[in-house]
mmCIF file of C-alpha atoms in Angstrom:
data_model
loop_
_atom_site.group_PDB
_atom_site.id
_atom_site.type_symbol
_atom_site.label_atom_id
_atom_site.label_comp_id
_atom_site.label_asym_id
_atom_site.label_seq_id
_atom_site.Cartn_x
_atom_site.Cartn_y
_atom_site.Cartn_z
ATOM 1 C CA MET K 13 -9.014 -10.508 -2.633
ATOM 2 C CA ASP K 14 -12.503 -9.230 -2.132
ATOM 3 C CA PRO K 15 -13.380 -5.569 -2.614
ATOM 4 C CA ILE K 16 -13.026 -3.628 0.596
ATOM 5 C CA GLU K 17 -16.226 -2.384 2.186
ATOM 6 C CA ARG K 18 -15.973 1.313 2.963
ATOM 7 C CA SER K 19 -17.528 3.205 5.813
ATOM 8 C CA GLU K 20 -19.378 6.460 5.116
ATOM 9 C CA LEU K 21 -16.311 8.487 6.170
ATOM 10 C CA GLN K 22 -14.025 6.419 3.927
ATOM 11 C CA GLY K 23 -16.475 6.894 1.064
ATOM 12 C CA ILE K 24 -16.410 10.695 1.406
ATOM 13 C CA ILE K 25 -12.618 10.807 1.558
ATOM 14 C CA SER K 26 -12.095 8.198 -1.167
ATOM 15 C CA ALA K 27 -14.342 10.118 -3.567
ATOM 16 C CA VAL K 28 -12.065 13.164 -3.229
ATOM 17 C CA VAL K 29 -8.818 11.187 -3.496
ATOM 18 C CA GLU K 30 -9.941 8.989 -6.383
ATOM 19 C CA GLY K 31 -11.332 12.081 -8.133
ATOM 20 C CA GLN K 32 -7.694 13.199 -8.378
ATOM 21 C CA GLY K 33 -6.668 9.881 -9.954
ATOM 22 C CA LEU K 34 -5.116 8.506 -6.772
ATOM 23 C CA TRP K 35 -5.827 5.557 -4.491
ATOM 24 C CA CYS K 36 -7.128 6.043 -0.945
ATOM 25 C CA GLU K 37 -5.035 3.410 0.795
ATOM 26 C CA GLU K 38 -6.242 3.878 4.362
ATOM 27 C CA VAL K 39 -8.404 6.066 6.600
ATOM 28 C CA VAL K 40 -7.743 5.777 10.341
ATOM 29 C CA ILE K 41 -9.141 7.710 13.288
ATOM 30 C CA GLY K 42 -6.621 7.874 16.121
ATOM 31 C CA GLY K 43 -5.851 9.946 19.158
ATOM 32 C CA SER K 44 -8.097 10.369 22.147
ATOM 33 C CA PRO K 45 -11.469 12.128 22.514
ATOM 34 C CA GLY K 46 -10.942 15.863 22.155
ATOM 35 C CA ASP K 47 -7.611 15.276 20.385
ATOM 36 C CA ARG K 48 -8.582 13.125 17.383
ATOM 37 C CA VAL K 49 -6.256 12.581 14.427
ATOM 38 C CA LEU K 50 -7.764 11.607 11.082
ATOM 39 C CA SER K 51 -4.991 9.956 9.068
ATOM 40 C CA VAL K 52 -5.461 9.472 5.328
ATOM 41 C CA VAL K 53 -2.884 7.500 3.355
ATOM 42 C CA ILE K 54 -2.896 8.067 -0.410
ATOM 43 C CA ASP K 55 -0.853 6.613 -3.242
ATOM 44 C CA ARG K 56 -0.593 6.334 -6.991
ATOM 45 C CA ILE K 57 -1.848 3.055 -8.382
ATOM 46 C CA ASP K 58 -0.027 2.757 -11.669
ATOM 47 C CA GLU K 59 3.181 4.759 -11.373
ATOM 48 C CA GLU K 60 6.430 4.167 -9.546
ATOM 49 C CA ASN K 61 6.809 7.877 -8.847
ATOM 50 C CA GLY K 62 5.493 9.005 -5.512
ATOM 51 C CA VAL K 63 2.916 11.639 -4.751
ATOM 52 C CA SER K 64 4.282 15.196 -4.771
ATOM 53 C CA LEU K 65 3.976 17.540 -1.791
ATOM 54 C CA ASP K 66 1.821 19.854 -3.932
ATOM 55 C CA THR K 67 -0.581 16.969 -4.591
ATOM 56 C CA ILE K 68 -0.696 16.114 -0.876
ATOM 57 C CA ALA K 69 -1.488 19.774 -0.103
ATOM 58 C CA THR K 70 -4.257 19.809 -2.727
ATOM 59 C CA ILE K 71 -5.773 16.557 -1.439
ATOM 60 C CA THR K 72 -5.597 17.861 2.139
ATOM 61 C CA GLN K 73 -7.511 21.022 1.175
ATOM 62 C CA GLU K 74 -10.104 19.073 -0.825
ATOM 63 C CA VAL K 75 -10.662 16.444 1.881
ATOM 64 C CA SER K 76 -10.972 19.216 4.478
ATOM 65 C CA GLY K 77 -13.552 20.976 2.281
ATOM 66 C CA ALA K 78 -15.532 17.759 1.759
ATOM 67 C CA LEU K 79 -15.590 17.101 5.508
ATOM 68 C CA ASP K 80 -16.556 20.722 6.277
ATOM 69 C CA ALA K 81 -19.458 20.302 3.849
ATOM 70 C CA GLN K 82 -20.815 17.567 6.147
ATOM 71 C CA GLY K 83 -21.823 20.252 8.627
ATOM 72 C CA ASP K 84 -21.548 19.942 12.376
ATOM 73 C CA SER K 85 -21.463 16.156 12.442
ATOM 74 C CA ILE K 86 -18.923 14.240 10.375
ATOM 75 C CA PRO K 87 -19.555 10.483 10.034
ATOM 76 C CA GLU K 88 -17.579 8.544 12.662
ATOM 77 C CA LEU K 89 -16.138 11.770 14.144
ATOM 78 C CA GLY K 90 -19.337 13.523 15.150
ATOM 79 C CA ALA K 91 -18.825 17.133 16.213
ATOM 80 C CA GLU K 92 -15.368 16.468 17.731
ATOM 81 C CA SER K 93 -12.443 18.565 16.606
ATOM 82 C CA TYR K 94 -9.729 16.671 14.766
ATOM 83 C CA THR K 95 -6.394 17.085 13.021
ATOM 84 C CA LEU K 96 -6.279 15.938 9.399
ATOM 85 C CA GLU K 97 -3.055 14.257 8.274
ATOM 86 C CA VAL K 98 -2.599 13.205 4.639
ATOM 87 C CA SER K 99 0.471 11.154 3.781
ATOM 88 C CA THR K 100 1.796 8.429 1.501
ATOM 89 C CA PRO K 101 2.775 4.882 2.445
ATOM 90 C CA GLY K 102 6.380 4.409 3.524
ATOM 91 C CA THR K 103 8.804 2.025 1.880
ATOM 92 C CA ASP K 104 8.245 -0.466 4.689
ATOM 93 C CA ARG K 105 4.507 -0.742 4.016
ATOM 94 C CA PRO K 106 3.509 -4.414 3.505
ATOM 95 C CA LEU K 107 2.226 -5.481 0.091
ATOM 96 C CA VAL K 108 -1.306 -6.692 0.834
ATOM 97 C CA ARG K 109 -3.354 -5.798 -2.257
ATOM 98 C CA LYS K 110 -2.986 -6.697 -5.911
ATOM 99 C CA HIS K 111 -2.112 -3.139 -6.932
ATOM 100 C CA HIS K 112 0.703 -3.050 -4.338
ATOM 101 C CA TRP K 113 2.341 -5.970 -6.140
ATOM 102 C CA GLU K 114 1.678 -4.467 -9.584
ATOM 103 C CA LYS K 115 3.193 -1.151 -8.598
ATOM 104 C CA ASN K 116 6.380 -2.915 -7.510
ATOM 105 C CA LEU K 117 6.760 -5.222 -10.513
ATOM 106 C CA GLY K 118 10.438 -6.041 -11.055
ATOM 107 C CA ARG K 119 11.459 -5.109 -7.517
ATOM 108 C CA ILE K 120 12.984 -7.344 -4.848
ATOM 109 C CA VAL K 121 10.784 -8.148 -1.845
ATOM 110 C CA SER K 122 11.240 -9.951 1.426
ATOM 111 C CA VAL K 123 8.263 -12.303 1.673
ATOM 112 C CA SER K 124 7.051 -15.295 3.691
ATOM 113 C CA ILE K 125 5.689 -18.048 1.469
ATOM 114 C CA ASP K 126 3.283 -20.443 3.225
ATOM 115 C CA ASP K 127 4.330 -18.928 6.594
ATOM 116 C CA ASP K 128 7.976 -20.036 6.156
ATOM 117 C CA GLU K 129 10.906 -17.808 7.073
ATOM 118 C CA PRO K 130 11.114 -14.666 4.925
ATOM 119 C CA THR K 131 12.955 -15.061 1.646
ATOM 120 C CA GLN K 132 14.136 -12.618 -0.997
ATOM 121 C CA ALA K 133 12.328 -12.741 -4.340
ATOM 122 C CA LYS K 134 11.869 -10.614 -7.436
ATOM 123 C CA ILE K 135 8.300 -9.834 -8.540
ATOM 124 C CA HIS K 136 8.076 -11.269 -12.062
ATOM 125 C CA SER K 137 4.364 -10.854 -12.837
ATOM 126 C CA VAL K 138 0.987 -10.297 -11.184
ATOM 127 C CA ASP K 139 -2.473 -11.571 -12.100
ATOM 128 C CA ALA K 140 -5.893 -11.657 -10.462
ATOM 129 C CA GLN K 141 -5.043 -14.739 -8.346
ATOM 130 C CA GLY K 142 -1.500 -14.029 -7.264
ATOM 131 C CA VAL K 143 2.108 -13.266 -8.022
ATOM 132 C CA GLU K 144 4.851 -14.965 -9.983
ATOM 133 C CA LEU K 145 8.075 -14.703 -7.970
ATOM 134 C CA ILE K 146 11.705 -15.470 -8.744
ATOM 135 C CA VAL K 147 13.147 -16.684 -5.453
ATOM 136 C CA ILE K 148 16.710 -15.504 -4.802
ATOM 137 C CA THR K 149 19.180 -17.700 -2.907
ATOM 138 C CA PRO K 150 22.257 -15.876 -1.598
ATOM 139 C CA GLY K 151 25.686 -17.076 -2.754
ATOM 140 C CA ALA K 152 27.141 -19.943 -0.714
ATOM 141 C CA LYS K 153 30.056 -17.770 0.372
ATOM 142 C CA LYS K 154 30.635 -14.056 0.672
ATOM 143 C CA GLY K 155 31.261 -12.549 -2.731
ATOM 144 C CA MET K 156 29.626 -15.411 -4.629
ATOM 145 C CA PRO K 157 26.690 -14.429 -6.856
ATOM 146 C CA ALA K 158 23.117 -15.074 -5.795
ATOM 147 C CA LYS K 159 21.102 -17.757 -7.594
ATOM 148 C CA TYR K 160 17.785 -16.874 -9.224
ATOM 149 C CA ALA K 161 15.193 -19.679 -9.431
ATOM 150 C CA SER K 162 12.699 -20.040 -12.257
ATOM 151 C CA PRO K 163 9.498 -18.016 -11.771
ATOM 152 C CA VAL K 164 6.842 -19.747 -9.650
ATOM 153 C CA HIS K 165 3.236 -18.579 -9.235
ATOM 154 C CA TYR K 166 1.869 -18.158 -5.695
ATOM 155 C CA ASP K 167 -1.727 -17.293 -4.821
ATOM 156 C CA PHE K 168 -2.065 -14.141 -2.716
ATOM 157 C CA GLU K 169 -3.239 -16.088 0.348
ATOM 158 C CA HIS K 170 0.109 -17.959 0.458
ATOM 159 C CA LEU K 171 2.141 -14.729 0.692
ATOM 160 C CA THR K 172 2.540 -12.758 3.927
ATOM 161 C CA ASN K 173 4.799 -10.082 5.360
ATOM 162 C CA ALA K 174 5.882 -8.910 1.898
ATOM 163 C CA VAL K 175 7.947 -5.723 2.010
ATOM 164 C CA VAL K 176 9.861 -4.072 -0.821
ATOM 165 C CA GLN K 177 13.612 -4.077 -0.265
ATOM 166 C CA VAL K 178 15.115 -0.693 -1.010
ATOM 167 C CA GLN K 179 17.936 -1.067 -3.526
ATOM 168 C CA LEU K 180 20.608 1.615 -3.411
ATOM 169 C CA LYS K 181 22.184 2.312 -6.771
#
């Protein structure tokens, strides 16, 4: 997993977000000319708790200020008007980076291993190369307990379509 190269716009926004101890997950310009939407997705790296609405409001104000400081021409947006949207990733956001896996340590995911059909697994551990998963096999019949395999390590490139499964308590 190579470091992600950032554009000038991403660099400006990421500096603000990371200055608040958060992770700038994504910066996307959408909409059509004259009606642009600048979407910024932020998250916490090392905590299970989400980002509060107050924090989102603060980040929105700070990102807006940093972009206003660019003057009449914002990188990648130029002088076009835009709507700034700051949000957090949803629960259905795929796990594609190491910190996504780390943040969800101990949780159940649906994941494709080596492009096979998705399977349920519990995230056991994470290292620089990949993830150790405990694959879960459903009970043979309704009401029978699931079987948990021994942990197996998979390199990141062998794992696709990984999504956390929301567990209701």
